[in-house]
Every structure is written in C-alpha cells, then in structure tokens.
mmCIF file of N, CA and C in Angstrom:
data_model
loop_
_atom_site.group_PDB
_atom_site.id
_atom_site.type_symbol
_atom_site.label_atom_id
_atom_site.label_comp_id
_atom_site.label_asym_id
_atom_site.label_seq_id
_atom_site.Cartn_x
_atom_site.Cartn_y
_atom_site.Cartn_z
ATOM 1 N N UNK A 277 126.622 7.480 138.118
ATOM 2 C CA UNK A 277 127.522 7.775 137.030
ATOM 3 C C UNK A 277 128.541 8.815 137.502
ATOM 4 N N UNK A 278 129.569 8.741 137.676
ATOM 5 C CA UNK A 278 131.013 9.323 137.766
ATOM 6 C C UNK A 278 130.957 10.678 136.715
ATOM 7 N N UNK A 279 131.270 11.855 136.583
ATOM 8 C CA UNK A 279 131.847 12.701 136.160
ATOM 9 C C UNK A 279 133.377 12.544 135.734
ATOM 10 N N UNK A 280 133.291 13.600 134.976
ATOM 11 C CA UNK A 280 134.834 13.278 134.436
ATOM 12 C C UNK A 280 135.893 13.780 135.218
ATOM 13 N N UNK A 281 135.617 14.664 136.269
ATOM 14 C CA UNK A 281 136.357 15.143 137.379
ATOM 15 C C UNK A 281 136.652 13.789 137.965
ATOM 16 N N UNK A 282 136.042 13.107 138.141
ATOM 17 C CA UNK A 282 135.501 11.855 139.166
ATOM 18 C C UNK A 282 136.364 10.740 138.766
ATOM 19 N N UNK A 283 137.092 10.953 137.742
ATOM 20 C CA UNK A 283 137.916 9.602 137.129
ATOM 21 C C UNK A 283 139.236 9.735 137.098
ATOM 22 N N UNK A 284 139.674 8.400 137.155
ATOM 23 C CA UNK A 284 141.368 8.329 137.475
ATOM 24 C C UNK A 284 141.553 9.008 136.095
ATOM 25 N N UNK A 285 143.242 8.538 136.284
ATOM 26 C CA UNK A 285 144.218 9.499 135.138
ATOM 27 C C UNK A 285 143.998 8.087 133.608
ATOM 28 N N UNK A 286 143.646 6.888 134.435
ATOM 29 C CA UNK A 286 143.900 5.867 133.194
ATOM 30 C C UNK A 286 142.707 5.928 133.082
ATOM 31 N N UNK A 287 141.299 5.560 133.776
ATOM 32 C CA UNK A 287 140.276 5.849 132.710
ATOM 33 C C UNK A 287 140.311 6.914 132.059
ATOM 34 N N UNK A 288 140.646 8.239 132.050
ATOM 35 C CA UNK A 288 140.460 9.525 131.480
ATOM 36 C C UNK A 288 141.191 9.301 129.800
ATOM 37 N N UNK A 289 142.849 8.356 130.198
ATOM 38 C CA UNK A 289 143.281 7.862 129.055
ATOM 39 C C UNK A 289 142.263 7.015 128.107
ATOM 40 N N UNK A 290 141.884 5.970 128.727
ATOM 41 C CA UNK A 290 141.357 4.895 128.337
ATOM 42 C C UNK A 290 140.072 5.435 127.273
ATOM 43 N N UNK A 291 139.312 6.730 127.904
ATOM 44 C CA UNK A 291 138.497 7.260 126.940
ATOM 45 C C UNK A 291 138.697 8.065 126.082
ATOM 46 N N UNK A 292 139.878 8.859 126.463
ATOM 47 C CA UNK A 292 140.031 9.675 125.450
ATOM 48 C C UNK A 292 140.915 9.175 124.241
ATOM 49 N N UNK A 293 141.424 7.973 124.338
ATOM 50 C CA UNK A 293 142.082 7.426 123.134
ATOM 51 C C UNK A 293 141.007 6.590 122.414
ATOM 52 N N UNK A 294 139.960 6.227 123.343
ATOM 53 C CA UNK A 294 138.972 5.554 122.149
ATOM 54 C C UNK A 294 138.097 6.498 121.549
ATOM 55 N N UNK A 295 137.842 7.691 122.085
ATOM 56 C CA UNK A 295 137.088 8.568 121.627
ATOM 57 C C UNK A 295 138.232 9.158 120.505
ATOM 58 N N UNK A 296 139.106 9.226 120.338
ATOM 59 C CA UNK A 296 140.557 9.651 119.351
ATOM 60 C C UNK A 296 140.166 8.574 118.088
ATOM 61 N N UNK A 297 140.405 7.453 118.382
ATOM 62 C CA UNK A 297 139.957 6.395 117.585
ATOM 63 C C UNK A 297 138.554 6.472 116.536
ATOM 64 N N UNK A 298 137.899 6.707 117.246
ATOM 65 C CA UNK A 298 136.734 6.875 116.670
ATOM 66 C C UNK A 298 136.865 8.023 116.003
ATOM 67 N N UNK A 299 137.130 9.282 116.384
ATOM 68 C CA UNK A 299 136.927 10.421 115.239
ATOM 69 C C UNK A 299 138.112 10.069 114.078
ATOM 70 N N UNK A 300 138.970 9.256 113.944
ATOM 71 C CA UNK A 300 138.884 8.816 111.987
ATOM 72 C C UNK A 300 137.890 8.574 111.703
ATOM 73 N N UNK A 301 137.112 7.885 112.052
ATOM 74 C CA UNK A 301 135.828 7.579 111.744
ATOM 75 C C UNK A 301 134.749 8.297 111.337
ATOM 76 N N UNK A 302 134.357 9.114 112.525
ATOM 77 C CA UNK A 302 132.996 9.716 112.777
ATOM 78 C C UNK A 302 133.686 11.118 112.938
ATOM 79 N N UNK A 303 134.309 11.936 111.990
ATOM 80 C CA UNK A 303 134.733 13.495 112.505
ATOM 81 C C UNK A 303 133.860 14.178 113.438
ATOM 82 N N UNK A 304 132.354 13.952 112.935
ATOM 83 C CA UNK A 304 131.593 14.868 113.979
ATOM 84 C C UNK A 304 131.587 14.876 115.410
ATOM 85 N N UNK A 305 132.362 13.917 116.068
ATOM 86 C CA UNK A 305 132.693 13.453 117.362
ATOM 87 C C UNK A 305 133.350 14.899 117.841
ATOM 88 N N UNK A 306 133.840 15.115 117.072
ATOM 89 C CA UNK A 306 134.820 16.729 117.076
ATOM 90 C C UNK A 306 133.899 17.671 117.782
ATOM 91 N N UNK A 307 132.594 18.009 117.019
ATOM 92 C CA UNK A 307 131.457 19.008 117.251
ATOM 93 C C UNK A 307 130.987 18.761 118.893
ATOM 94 N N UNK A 308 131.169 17.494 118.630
ATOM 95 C CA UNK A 308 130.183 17.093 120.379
ATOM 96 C C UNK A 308 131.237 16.943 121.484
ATOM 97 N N UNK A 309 132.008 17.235 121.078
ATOM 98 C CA UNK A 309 133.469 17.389 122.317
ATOM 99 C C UNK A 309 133.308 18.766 122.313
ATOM 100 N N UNK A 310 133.249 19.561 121.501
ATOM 101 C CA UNK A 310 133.678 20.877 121.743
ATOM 102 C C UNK A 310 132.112 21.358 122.409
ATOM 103 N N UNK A 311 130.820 21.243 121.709
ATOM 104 C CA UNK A 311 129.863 21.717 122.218
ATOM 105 C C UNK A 311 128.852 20.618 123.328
ATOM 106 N N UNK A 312 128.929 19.373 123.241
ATOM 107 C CA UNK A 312 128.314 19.418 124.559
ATOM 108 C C UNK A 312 129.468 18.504 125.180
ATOM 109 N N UNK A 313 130.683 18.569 125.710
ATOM 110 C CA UNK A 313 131.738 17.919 126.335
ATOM 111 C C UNK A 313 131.793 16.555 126.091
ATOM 112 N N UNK A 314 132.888 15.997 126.761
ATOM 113 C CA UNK A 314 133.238 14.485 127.050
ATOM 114 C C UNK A 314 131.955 13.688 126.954
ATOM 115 N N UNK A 315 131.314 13.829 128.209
ATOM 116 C CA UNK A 315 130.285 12.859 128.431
ATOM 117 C C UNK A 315 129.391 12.548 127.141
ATOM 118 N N UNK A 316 129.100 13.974 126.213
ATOM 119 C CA UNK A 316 127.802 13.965 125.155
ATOM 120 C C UNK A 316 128.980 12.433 123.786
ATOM 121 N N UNK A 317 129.905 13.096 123.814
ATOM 122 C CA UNK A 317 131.290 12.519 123.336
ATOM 123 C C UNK A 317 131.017 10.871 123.341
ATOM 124 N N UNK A 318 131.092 10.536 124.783
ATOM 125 C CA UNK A 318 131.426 9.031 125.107
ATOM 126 C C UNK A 318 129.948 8.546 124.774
ATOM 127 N N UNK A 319 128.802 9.056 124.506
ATOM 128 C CA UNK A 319 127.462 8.156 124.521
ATOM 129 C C UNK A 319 127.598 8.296 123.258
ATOM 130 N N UNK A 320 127.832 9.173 122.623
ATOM 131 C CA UNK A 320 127.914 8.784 121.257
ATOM 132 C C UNK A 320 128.672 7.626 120.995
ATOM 133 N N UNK A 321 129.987 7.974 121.296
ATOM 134 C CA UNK A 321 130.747 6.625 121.008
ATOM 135 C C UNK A 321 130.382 5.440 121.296
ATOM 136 N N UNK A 322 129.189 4.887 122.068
ATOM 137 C CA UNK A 322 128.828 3.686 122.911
ATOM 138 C C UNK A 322 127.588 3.568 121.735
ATOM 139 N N UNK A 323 126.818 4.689 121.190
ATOM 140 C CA UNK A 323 126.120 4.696 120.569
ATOM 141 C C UNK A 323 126.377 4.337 119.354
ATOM 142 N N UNK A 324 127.219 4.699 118.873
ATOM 143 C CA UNK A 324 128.004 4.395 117.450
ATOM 144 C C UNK A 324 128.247 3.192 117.090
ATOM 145 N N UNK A 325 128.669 2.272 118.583
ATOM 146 C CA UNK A 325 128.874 1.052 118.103
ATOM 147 C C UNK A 325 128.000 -0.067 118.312
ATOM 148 N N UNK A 326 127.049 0.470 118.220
ATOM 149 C CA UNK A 326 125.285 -0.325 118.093
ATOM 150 C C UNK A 326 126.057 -1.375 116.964
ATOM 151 N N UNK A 327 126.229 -1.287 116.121
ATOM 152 C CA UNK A 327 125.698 -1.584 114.843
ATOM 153 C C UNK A 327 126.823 -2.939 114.626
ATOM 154 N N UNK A 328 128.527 -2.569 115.284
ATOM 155 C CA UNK A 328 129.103 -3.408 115.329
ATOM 156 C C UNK A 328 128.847 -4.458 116.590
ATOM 157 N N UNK A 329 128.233 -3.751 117.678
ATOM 158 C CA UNK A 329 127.799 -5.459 118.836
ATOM 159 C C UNK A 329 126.759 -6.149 118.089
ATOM 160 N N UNK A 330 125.720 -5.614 116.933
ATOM 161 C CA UNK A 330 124.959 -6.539 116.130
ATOM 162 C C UNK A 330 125.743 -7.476 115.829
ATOM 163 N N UNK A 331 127.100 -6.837 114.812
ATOM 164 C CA UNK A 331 127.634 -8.021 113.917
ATOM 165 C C UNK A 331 128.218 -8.916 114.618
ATOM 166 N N UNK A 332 128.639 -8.279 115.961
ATOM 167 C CA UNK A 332 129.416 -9.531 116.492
ATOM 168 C C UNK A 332 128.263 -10.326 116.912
ATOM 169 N N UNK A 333 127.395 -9.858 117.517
ATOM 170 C CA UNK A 333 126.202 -11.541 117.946
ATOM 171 C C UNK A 333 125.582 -12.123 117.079
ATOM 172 N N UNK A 334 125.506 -11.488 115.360
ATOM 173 C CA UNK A 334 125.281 -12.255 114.587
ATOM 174 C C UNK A 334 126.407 -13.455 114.023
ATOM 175 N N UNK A 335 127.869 -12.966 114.026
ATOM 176 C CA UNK A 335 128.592 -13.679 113.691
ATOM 177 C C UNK A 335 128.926 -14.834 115.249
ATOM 178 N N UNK A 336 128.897 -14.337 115.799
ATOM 179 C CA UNK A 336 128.634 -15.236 117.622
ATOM 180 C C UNK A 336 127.378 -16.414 116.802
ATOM 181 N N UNK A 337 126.181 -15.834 117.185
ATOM 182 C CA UNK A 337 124.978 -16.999 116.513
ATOM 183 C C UNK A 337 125.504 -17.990 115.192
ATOM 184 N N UNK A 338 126.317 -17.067 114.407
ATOM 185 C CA UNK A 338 126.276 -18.488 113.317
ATOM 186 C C UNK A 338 127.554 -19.165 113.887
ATOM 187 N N UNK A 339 128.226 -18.680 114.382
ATOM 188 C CA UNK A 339 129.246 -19.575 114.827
ATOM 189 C C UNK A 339 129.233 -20.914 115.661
ATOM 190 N N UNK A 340 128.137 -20.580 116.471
ATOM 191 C CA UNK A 340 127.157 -21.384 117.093
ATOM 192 C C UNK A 340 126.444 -22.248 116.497
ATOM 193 N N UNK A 341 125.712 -21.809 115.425
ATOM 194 C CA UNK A 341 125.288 -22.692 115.111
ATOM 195 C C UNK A 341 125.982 -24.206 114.087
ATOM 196 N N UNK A 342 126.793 -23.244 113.813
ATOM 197 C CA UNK A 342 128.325 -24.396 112.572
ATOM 198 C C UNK A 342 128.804 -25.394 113.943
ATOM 199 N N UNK A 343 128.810 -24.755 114.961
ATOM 200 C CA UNK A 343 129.472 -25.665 116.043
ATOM 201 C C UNK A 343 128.420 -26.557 116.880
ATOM 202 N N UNK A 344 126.782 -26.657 116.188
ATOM 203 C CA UNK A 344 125.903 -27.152 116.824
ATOM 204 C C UNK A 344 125.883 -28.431 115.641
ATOM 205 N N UNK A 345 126.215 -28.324 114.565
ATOM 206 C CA UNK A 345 126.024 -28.811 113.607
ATOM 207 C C UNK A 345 126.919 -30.058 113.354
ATOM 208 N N UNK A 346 128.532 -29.340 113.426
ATOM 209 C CA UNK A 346 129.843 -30.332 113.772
ATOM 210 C C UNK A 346 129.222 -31.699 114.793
ATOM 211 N N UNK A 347 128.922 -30.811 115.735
ATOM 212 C CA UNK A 347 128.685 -31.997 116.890
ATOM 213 C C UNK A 347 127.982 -32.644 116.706
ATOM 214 N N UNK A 348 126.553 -32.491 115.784
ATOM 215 C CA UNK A 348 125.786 -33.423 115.183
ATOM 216 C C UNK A 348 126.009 -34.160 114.273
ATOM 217 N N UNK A 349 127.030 -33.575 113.387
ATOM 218 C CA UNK A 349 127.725 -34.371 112.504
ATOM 219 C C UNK A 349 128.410 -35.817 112.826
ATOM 220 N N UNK A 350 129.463 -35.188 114.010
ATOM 221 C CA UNK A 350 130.115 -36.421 114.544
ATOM 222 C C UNK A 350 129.797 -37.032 115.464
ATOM 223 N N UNK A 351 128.201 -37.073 115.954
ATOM 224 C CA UNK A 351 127.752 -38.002 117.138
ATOM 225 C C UNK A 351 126.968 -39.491 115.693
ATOM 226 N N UNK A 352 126.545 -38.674 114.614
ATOM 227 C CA UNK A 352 125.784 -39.416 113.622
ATOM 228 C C UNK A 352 126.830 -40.039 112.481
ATOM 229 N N UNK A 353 128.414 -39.780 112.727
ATOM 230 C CA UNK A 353 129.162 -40.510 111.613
ATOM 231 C C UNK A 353 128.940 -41.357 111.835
ATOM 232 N N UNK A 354 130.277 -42.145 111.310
ATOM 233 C CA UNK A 354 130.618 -43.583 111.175
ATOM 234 C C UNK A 354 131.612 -43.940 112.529
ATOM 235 N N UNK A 355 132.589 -42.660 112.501
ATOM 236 C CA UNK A 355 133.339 -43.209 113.751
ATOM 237 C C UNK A 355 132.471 -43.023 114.969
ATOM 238 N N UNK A 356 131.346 -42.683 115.167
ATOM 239 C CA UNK A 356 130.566 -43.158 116.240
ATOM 240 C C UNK A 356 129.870 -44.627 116.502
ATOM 241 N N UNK A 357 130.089 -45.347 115.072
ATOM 242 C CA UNK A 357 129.889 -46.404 114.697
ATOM 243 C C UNK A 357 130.616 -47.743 115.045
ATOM 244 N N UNK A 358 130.789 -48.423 115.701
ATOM 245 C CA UNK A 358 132.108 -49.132 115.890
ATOM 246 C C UNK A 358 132.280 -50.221 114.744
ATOM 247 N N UNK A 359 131.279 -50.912 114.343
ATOM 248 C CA UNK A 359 131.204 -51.723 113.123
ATOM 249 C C UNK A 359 131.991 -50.989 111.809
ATOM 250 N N UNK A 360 131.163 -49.985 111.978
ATOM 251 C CA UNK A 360 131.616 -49.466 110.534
ATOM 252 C C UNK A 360 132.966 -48.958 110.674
ATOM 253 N N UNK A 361 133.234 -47.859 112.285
ATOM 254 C CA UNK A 361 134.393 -47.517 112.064
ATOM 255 C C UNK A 361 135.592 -48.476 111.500
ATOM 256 N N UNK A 362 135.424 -49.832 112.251
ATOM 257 C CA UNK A 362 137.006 -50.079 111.680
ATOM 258 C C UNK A 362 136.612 -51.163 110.665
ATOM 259 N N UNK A 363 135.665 -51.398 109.730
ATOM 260 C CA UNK A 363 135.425 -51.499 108.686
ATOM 261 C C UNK A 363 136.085 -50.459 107.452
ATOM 262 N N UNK A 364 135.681 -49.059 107.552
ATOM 263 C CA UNK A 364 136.194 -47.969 107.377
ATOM 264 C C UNK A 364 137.722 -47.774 107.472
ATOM 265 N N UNK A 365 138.231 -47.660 108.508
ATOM 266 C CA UNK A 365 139.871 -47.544 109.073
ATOM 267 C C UNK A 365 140.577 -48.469 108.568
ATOM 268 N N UNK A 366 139.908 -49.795 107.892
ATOM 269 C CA UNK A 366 140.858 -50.574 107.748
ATOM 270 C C UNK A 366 140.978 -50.632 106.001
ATOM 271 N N UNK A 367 140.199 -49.907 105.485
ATOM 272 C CA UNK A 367 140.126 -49.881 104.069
ATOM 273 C C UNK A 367 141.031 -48.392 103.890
ATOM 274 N N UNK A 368 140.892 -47.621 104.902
ATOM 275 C CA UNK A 368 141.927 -46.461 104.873
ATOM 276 C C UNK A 368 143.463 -46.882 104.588
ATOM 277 N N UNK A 369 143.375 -47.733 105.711
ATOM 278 C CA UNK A 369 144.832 -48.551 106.251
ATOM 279 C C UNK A 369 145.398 -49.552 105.191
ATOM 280 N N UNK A 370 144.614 -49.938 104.647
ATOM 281 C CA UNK A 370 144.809 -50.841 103.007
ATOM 282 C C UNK A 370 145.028 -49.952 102.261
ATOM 283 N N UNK A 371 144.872 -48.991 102.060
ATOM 284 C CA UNK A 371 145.126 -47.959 100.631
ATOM 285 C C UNK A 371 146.494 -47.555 100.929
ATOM 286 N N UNK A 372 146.882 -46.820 102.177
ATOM 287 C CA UNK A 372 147.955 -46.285 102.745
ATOM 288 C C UNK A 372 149.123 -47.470 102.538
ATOM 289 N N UNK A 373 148.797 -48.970 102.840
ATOM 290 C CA UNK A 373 149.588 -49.836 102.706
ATOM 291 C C UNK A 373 149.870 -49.928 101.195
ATOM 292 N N UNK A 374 148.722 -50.129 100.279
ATOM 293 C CA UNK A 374 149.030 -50.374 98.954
ATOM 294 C C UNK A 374 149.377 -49.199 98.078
ATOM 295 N N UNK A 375 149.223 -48.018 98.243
ATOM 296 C CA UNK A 375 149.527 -47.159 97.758
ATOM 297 C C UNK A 375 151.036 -46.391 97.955
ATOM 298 N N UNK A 376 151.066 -46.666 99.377
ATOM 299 C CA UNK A 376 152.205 -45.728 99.938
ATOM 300 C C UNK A 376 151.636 -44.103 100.149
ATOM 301 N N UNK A 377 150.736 -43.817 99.513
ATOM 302 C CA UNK A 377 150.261 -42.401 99.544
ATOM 303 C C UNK A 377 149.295 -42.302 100.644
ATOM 304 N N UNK A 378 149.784 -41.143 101.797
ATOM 305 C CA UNK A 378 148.795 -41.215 103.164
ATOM 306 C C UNK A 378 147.940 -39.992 102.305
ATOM 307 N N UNK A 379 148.197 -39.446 101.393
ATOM 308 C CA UNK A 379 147.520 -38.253 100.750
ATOM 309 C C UNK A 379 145.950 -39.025 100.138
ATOM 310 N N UNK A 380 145.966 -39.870 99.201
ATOM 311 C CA UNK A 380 145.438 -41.265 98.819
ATOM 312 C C UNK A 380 144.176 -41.412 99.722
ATOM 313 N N UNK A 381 144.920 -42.178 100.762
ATOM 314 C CA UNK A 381 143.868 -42.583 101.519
ATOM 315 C C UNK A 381 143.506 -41.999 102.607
ATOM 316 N N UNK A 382 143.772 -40.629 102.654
ATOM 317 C CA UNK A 382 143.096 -39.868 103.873
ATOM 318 C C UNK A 382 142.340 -38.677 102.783
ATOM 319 N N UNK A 383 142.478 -38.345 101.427
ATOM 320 C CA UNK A 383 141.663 -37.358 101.286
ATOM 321 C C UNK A 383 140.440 -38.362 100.351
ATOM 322 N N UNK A 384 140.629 -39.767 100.227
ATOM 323 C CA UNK A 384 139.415 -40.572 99.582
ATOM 324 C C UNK A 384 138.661 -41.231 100.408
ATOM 325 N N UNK A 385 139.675 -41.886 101.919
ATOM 326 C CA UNK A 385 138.397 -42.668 102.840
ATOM 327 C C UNK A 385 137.974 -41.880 103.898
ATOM 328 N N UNK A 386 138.861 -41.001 104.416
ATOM 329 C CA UNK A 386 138.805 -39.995 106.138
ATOM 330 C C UNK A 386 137.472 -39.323 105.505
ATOM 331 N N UNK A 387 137.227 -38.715 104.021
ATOM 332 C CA UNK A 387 135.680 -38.075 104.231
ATOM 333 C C UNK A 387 134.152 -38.745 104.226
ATOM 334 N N UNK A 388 134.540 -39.982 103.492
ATOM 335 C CA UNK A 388 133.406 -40.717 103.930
ATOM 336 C C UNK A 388 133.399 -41.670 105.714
ATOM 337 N N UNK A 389 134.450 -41.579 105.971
ATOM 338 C CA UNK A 389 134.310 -42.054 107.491
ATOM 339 C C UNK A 389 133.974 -40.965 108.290
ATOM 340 N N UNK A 390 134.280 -39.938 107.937
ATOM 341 C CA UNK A 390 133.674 -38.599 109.466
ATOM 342 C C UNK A 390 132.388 -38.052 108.501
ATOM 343 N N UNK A 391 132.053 -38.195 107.313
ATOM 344 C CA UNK A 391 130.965 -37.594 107.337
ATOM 345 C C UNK A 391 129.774 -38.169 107.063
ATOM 346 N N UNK A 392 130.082 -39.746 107.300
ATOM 347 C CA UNK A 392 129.372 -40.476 106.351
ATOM 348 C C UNK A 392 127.563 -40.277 107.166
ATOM 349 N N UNK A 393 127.349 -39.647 108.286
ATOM 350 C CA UNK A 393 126.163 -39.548 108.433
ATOM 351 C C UNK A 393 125.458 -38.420 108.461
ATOM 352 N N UNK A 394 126.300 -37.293 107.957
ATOM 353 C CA UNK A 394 126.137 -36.002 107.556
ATOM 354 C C UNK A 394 125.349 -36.355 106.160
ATOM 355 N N UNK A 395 126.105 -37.225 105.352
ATOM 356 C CA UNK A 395 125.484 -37.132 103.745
ATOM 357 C C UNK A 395 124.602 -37.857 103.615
ATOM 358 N N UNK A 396 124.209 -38.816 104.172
ATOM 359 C CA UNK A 396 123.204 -39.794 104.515
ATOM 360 C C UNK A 396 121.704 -39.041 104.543
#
C-alpha cells in the first residue's frame, strides 16, 4: 500500500475530490481527515460505500434475471415457431391491409405472436 507521499499529483486529485464528494454526505469525514489523516479518510470512504456496491449487484442480479427470462420467452414464442409464425404474420399483415392502421395490427397481433409462449 502506497502512502500519500507515494502518489502522483492526479491520484492525490482523484481522492481528494471523491473524498470532497462524499463529505455532502457524510460531514464526519471532516473529523477523520483532521484526526486520523487521508488514509483513515479514504477507508472510510470505501467503507461507506458498502451499502451502494449491494444495490448495484442486487439491481445487476435482477437485471439478469429479466434478461434470463426474455430469452426464455423468445426461444418458447411463436416466432420460434415456423408454422405458427407466419400463420400469425399473416393475420398481422391482413389487419394492416384491411385496416390501414399499422397501430391496429401491431398492438393486437405482435403481442400474441412474441409472447404467445410466455402466456401459455
């Protein structure tokens, strides 16, 4: 571990503006700069943000999992289907023709064709 003597001019920046940052936060950051220096300073700050690397790997995990789910979704539709797909596409393609409205027939047939083995 490097001392603070021991560090360039941009890490020295680099910490002391996040340690700046943080005391809006956490004023007491103030106390531990003045009484046990920088270093007591920066573990706090690394310490402090326990709580936000939780949220990010919790929000990481569900994100993961919505994107484990999609893919299961669309290996089990219909457009994985070839029968059905253009069974499907072509009743899309009939509405769009008879209607004129692509609004019509993409917000009444496009959800039962991509999800149709999600609801199943």
């Amino acid at each position: 571990m490097k001392n603070w003597e021991d560090l360039s001019l941009f890490q020295k920046l680099i910490i002391g503006v996040a340690i700046i940052a943080v005391a809006v936060i956490a004023p007491e950051i103030a106390m531990l700069l003045q009484f046990g220096g920088i270093e007591v300073a920066f573990a706090f700050l690394v310490f402090s943000l326990k709580p936000v690397l939780h949220f990010v790997q919790n929000s990481y995990s569900k994100l993961e999992n919505i994107a484990a789910l999609v893919v299961i979704s669309w290996r089990h539709s219909a457009s994985a289907r070839p029968g059905v797909f253009a069974l499907q596409a072509s009743f899309c393609f009939l509405a769009l023709a008879f209607t004129g409205s692509s609004f019509f027939a993409v917000s009444f047939f496009m959800p039962g064709l991509l999800l149709n083995g999600a609801l199943v």
